């Protein structure tokens, strides 16, 4: 059985939860006509989930199944999307289960508190610092409160690993709203060797949620997708840059009320997912009279950490 067929078969009846985990808006999966999560519009898209395969139809994009929607929405290659779905479904671990997509406020608060207690601030010499150093991000000595080091965290595959934990929040709101974990190798020099070493807490996030990697009072502010990308752009452009976690969340991000100048650092994705998110955000901010600049790496497949590493003669990080 082909890899796609195996993954699609295992995902039968579970596509709504899978697509929500990828960031597809809940309203797009209601079964009613509405905006397409891929191309926009107002009522050209409908999710019909025929044969429980996550099927959909769009007046502009055509039609497809859940796998196609996940690929087109994220702009990521099939292999990466399929591996993430495999990990969610447990194809690689027979005793794994699909993670819960919706958490109650009480469950979310409890989970965030538990992670906070299990982690500690990033300090020079620990595995998170070593991970950043291996990616050329060695200039940051004082790490933001939002970044934490977890020495032994459950990885969702039945194991325990060290992890970089990023707390996701909203500007002006004292409590965090979610968390993102990047599991690391025991030596900290790269991400853990597992199908999906990056995990965002299941559930929807409010628009504007991000990892605030610095304080903000006034002046220009940058936004990028990943944490490593944001820190790299901050070094390269000598300005504060926050991390939206992924392209879907970046497209919905909004700056603090006092900010009137935003630099958007998009990924150069082969299927234009990063570029689409960057320019969608740029358009939305520009019509609000916010000064916007968009920066995309020159080489297809690169993000800003790749650019930083290349500038320092380092090989690509895992």
XYZ file of N, CA and C in Angstrom, residues 168-274:
321
model
N 3.038 30.877 24.192
C 2.322 31.705 23.217
C 1.376 32.639 23.963
N 1.402 33.914 23.605
C 0.562 34.874 24.307
C -0.002 35.945 23.401
N -0.730 36.857 23.995
C -1.297 38.025 23.327
C -0.712 39.278 23.964
N -0.389 40.256 23.145
C 0.174 41.493 23.678
C -0.826 42.150 24.632
N -0.338 42.546 25.797
C -1.190 43.211 26.773
C -1.980 42.285 27.669
N -1.884 40.964 27.418
C -2.593 39.979 28.242
C -1.557 39.261 29.098
N -1.678 39.314 30.419
C -0.622 38.758 31.274
C -0.470 37.245 31.213
N -1.547 36.516 30.936
C -1.474 35.055 30.941
C -1.221 34.514 29.536
N -0.424 33.455 29.455
C -0.184 32.797 28.176
C -1.438 32.034 27.748
N -1.588 31.857 26.431
C -2.785 31.196 25.906
C -2.493 29.820 25.316
N -1.222 29.522 25.049
C -0.865 28.220 24.494
C 0.639 28.025 24.641
N 1.135 26.914 24.095
C 2.570 26.652 24.149
C 2.986 25.847 22.920
N 4.253 25.970 22.584
C 4.834 25.241 21.465
C 6.111 24.582 21.963
N 6.283 23.302 21.621
C 7.473 22.574 22.054
C 8.290 22.126 20.850
N 9.589 22.310 20.921
C 10.523 21.777 19.939
C 11.404 20.771 20.667
N 11.207 19.483 20.373
C 11.977 18.450 21.062
C 13.381 18.360 20.460
N 14.367 18.176 21.331
C 15.772 18.240 20.943
C 16.473 16.900 21.110
N 17.572 16.753 20.367
C 18.452 15.608 20.575
C 19.088 15.693 21.959
N 19.563 14.577 22.495
C 20.185 14.612 23.830
C 21.363 15.577 23.937
N 22.060 15.825 22.807
C 23.185 16.756 22.853
C 22.762 18.195 22.587
N 21.496 18.400 22.213
C 20.989 19.740 21.979
C 21.415 20.371 20.671
N 22.142 19.663 19.834
C 22.692 20.271 18.625
C 21.708 20.317 17.459
N 20.575 19.658 17.593
C 19.573 19.654 16.526
C 18.244 19.196 17.115
N 17.207 19.270 16.284
C 15.908 18.762 16.726
C 15.963 17.247 16.875
N 15.089 16.718 17.708
C 15.040 15.280 17.950
C 14.728 14.532 16.664
N 15.265 13.332 16.563
C 15.030 12.493 15.385
C 13.712 11.747 15.574
N 12.631 12.418 15.210
C 11.284 11.880 15.330
C 10.452 12.501 14.216
N 9.329 11.896 13.851
C 8.558 12.388 12.700
C 8.157 13.851 12.807
N 7.756 14.290 13.979
C 7.316 15.674 14.148
C 7.861 16.219 15.464
N 9.081 16.761 15.447
C 9.675 17.246 16.692
C 9.070 18.547 17.201
N 8.248 19.189 16.368
C 7.604 20.438 16.792
C 6.132 20.170 17.067
N 5.664 20.606 18.225
C 4.275 20.341 18.609
C 3.664 21.591 19.236
N 2.533 21.999 18.684
C 1.758 23.104 19.236
C 0.600 22.521 20.023
N 0.303 23.097 21.168
C -0.828 22.616 21.960
C -2.082 22.590 21.091
N -2.834 21.483 21.088
C -4.042 21.398 20.261
C -5.053 22.484 20.610
N -5.864 22.848 19.609
C -6.918 23.826 19.832
C -6.691 25.099 19.047
N -7.725 25.880 18.916
C -7.639 27.132 18.174
C -6.975 28.208 19.023
N -6.399 29.201 18.343
C -5.747 30.318 19.014
C -6.402 31.621 18.586
N -6.466 32.596 19.467
C -7.029 33.893 19.077
C -6.116 34.599 18.085
N -6.706 35.375 17.189
C -5.912 36.148 16.241
C -4.957 37.060 17.009
N -3.720 37.126 16.533
C -2.717 37.952 17.190
C -1.825 37.190 18.139
N -2.160 35.927 18.421
C -1.330 35.127 19.324
C 0.035 34.873 18.691
N 1.078 34.916 19.496
C 2.432 34.698 18.988
C 3.369 34.478 20.171
N 4.624 34.191 19.858
C 5.664 34.109 20.884
C 6.380 35.455 20.902
N 6.191 36.204 21.972
C 6.781 37.542 22.071
C 8.217 37.408 22.570
N 9.152 37.558 21.661
C 10.563 37.302 21.951
C 11.295 38.513 22.511
N 10.564 39.584 22.772
C 11.145 40.786 23.369
C 10.014 41.630 23.925
N 10.371 42.588 24.758
C 9.389 43.576 25.181
C 9.114 44.517 24.014
N 7.996 45.225 24.091
C 7.710 46.212 23.050
C 7.064 47.439 23.679
N 7.617 48.608 23.341
C 7.022 49.866 23.783
C 6.663 50.759 22.601
N 7.568 50.848 21.626
C 7.308 51.684 20.450
C 8.325 51.325 19.366
N 8.101 51.875 18.164
C 9.029 51.682 17.064
C 8.693 50.491 16.193
N 9.542 50.200 15.197
C 9.291 49.085 14.276
C 9.307 47.740 15.004
N 8.523 46.810 14.483
C 8.458 45.458 15.040
C 8.398 44.462 13.896
N 9.108 43.357 14.027
C 9.086 42.314 13.004
C 8.271 41.118 13.440
N 7.787 40.367 12.457
C 7.071 39.116 12.718
C 7.560 38.077 11.723
N 7.823 36.863 12.203
C 8.262 35.757 11.352
C 7.455 34.526 11.732
N 7.696 33.418 11.028
C 6.980 32.183 11.352
C 7.583 31.513 12.591
N 8.715 30.857 12.422
C 9.301 30.064 13.492
C 10.126 30.876 14.474
N 10.409 30.265 15.607
C 11.192 30.916 16.650
C 12.618 31.156 16.173
N 13.236 30.114 15.594
C 14.600 30.262 15.103
C 14.669 31.308 13.992
N 13.653 31.325 13.140
C 13.599 32.294 12.049
C 13.494 33.711 12.594
N 12.642 33.891 13.595
C 12.452 35.219 14.175
C 13.728 35.724 14.845
N 14.382 34.865 15.628
C 15.620 35.272 16.286
C 16.704 35.595 15.260
N 16.740 34.829 14.176
C 17.731 35.072 13.120
C 17.474 36.402 12.426
N 16.216 36.668 12.094
C 15.869 37.942 11.455
C 16.187 39.109 12.383
N 15.983 38.909 13.682
C 16.291 39.959 14.650
C 17.777 40.297 14.637
N 18.613 39.265 14.500
C 20.058 39.485 14.430
C 20.443 40.156 13.115
N 19.912 39.654 12.018
C 20.281 40.166 10.697
C 19.816 41.602 10.475
N 18.646 41.938 10.977
C 18.065 43.261 10.722
C 18.132 44.190 11.934
N 18.698 43.693 13.024
C 18.900 44.501 14.231
C 17.611 45.183 14.676
N 16.588 44.375 14.868
C 15.298 44.883 15.324
C 14.565 43.776 16.072
N 13.600 44.103 16.921
C 12.830 43.055 17.598
C 11.927 42.319 16.615
N 11.928 41.000 16.688
C 11.089 40.177 15.810
C 10.412 39.115 16.663
N 9.107 38.987 16.514
C 8.344 37.972 17.232
C 8.043 36.793 16.321
N 7.626 35.681 16.909
C 7.371 34.452 16.147
C 5.886 34.091 16.190
N 5.309 33.902 15.011
C 3.888 33.538 14.915
C 3.675 32.031 14.953
N 4.726 31.235 14.962
C 4.738 29.768 15.022
C 4.587 29.132 13.650
N 3.595 29.546 12.862
C 3.425 28.964 11.525
C 2.790 29.984 10.594
N 2.705 29.636 9.308
C 2.210 30.583 8.312
C 0.742 30.922 8.523
N -0.052 29.941 8.962
C -1.479 30.199 9.174
C -1.688 31.240 10.267
N -0.925 31.134 11.351
C -1.060 32.094 12.442
C -0.451 33.440 12.073
N 0.602 33.428 11.250
C 1.197 34.691 10.844
C 0.216 35.512 10.015
N -0.539 34.857 9.155
C -1.500 35.571 8.312
C -2.566 36.272 9.142
N -2.821 35.771 10.369
C -3.870 36.343 11.220
C -3.317 37.256 12.315
N -2.013 37.445 12.329
C -1.382 38.219 13.403
C -1.699 39.703 13.282
N -1.714 40.395 14.392
C -1.808 41.851 14.360
C -0.859 42.427 15.397
N -0.263 43.582 15.111
C 0.742 44.161 16.002
C 0.097 44.858 17.196
N 0.909 45.243 18.182
C 0.384 46.032 19.301
C -0.228 47.337 18.795
N -1.175 47.890 19.510
C -1.862 49.105 19.043
C -0.926 50.271 18.740
N 0.168 50.398 19.485
C 1.068 51.536 19.291
C 2.011 51.361 18.106
N 2.025 50.183 17.508
C 2.977 49.896 16.425
C 2.432 50.367 15.082
N 3.193 51.204 14.383
C 2.760 51.682 13.067
C 3.756 51.327 11.967
N 4.715 50.441 12.279
C 5.683 49.989 11.274
C 6.035 48.527 11.542
N 5.762 47.669 10.561
C 5.959 46.227 10.722
C 6.817 45.679 9.589
N 7.801 44.865 9.939
C 8.598 44.125 8.952
C 8.182 42.659 9.020
N 7.792 42.100 7.887
C 7.317 40.717 7.829
C 8.402 39.855 7.198
N 8.828 38.821 7.918
C 9.892 37.938 7.447
C 9.282 36.582 7.091
N 8.959 36.397 5.815
C 8.330 35.165 5.368
C 9.344 34.115 4.949
N 8.920 32.854 4.934
C 9.743 31.767 4.406
C 9.598 31.719 2.891
N 10.635 31.253 2.212
C 10.564 31.066 0.764
C 10.151 29.620 0.489
N 8.864 29.337 0.652
C 8.351 27.977 0.493
C 8.187 27.608 -0.978
N 8.499 26.350 -1.344
C 8.345 25.915 -2.741
C 6.923 26.064 -3.263
N 5.930 25.892 -2.388
C 4.534 26.022 -2.817
C 3.918 27.346 -2.371
N 4.751 28.285 -1.971
C 4.350 29.667 -1.709
C 3.483 29.848 -0.470
N 3.463 28.865 0.439
C 2.695 29.031 1.667
C 3.215 30.177 2.520
N 4.541 30.248 2.677
C 5.129 31.318 3.472
C 4.944 32.679 2.838
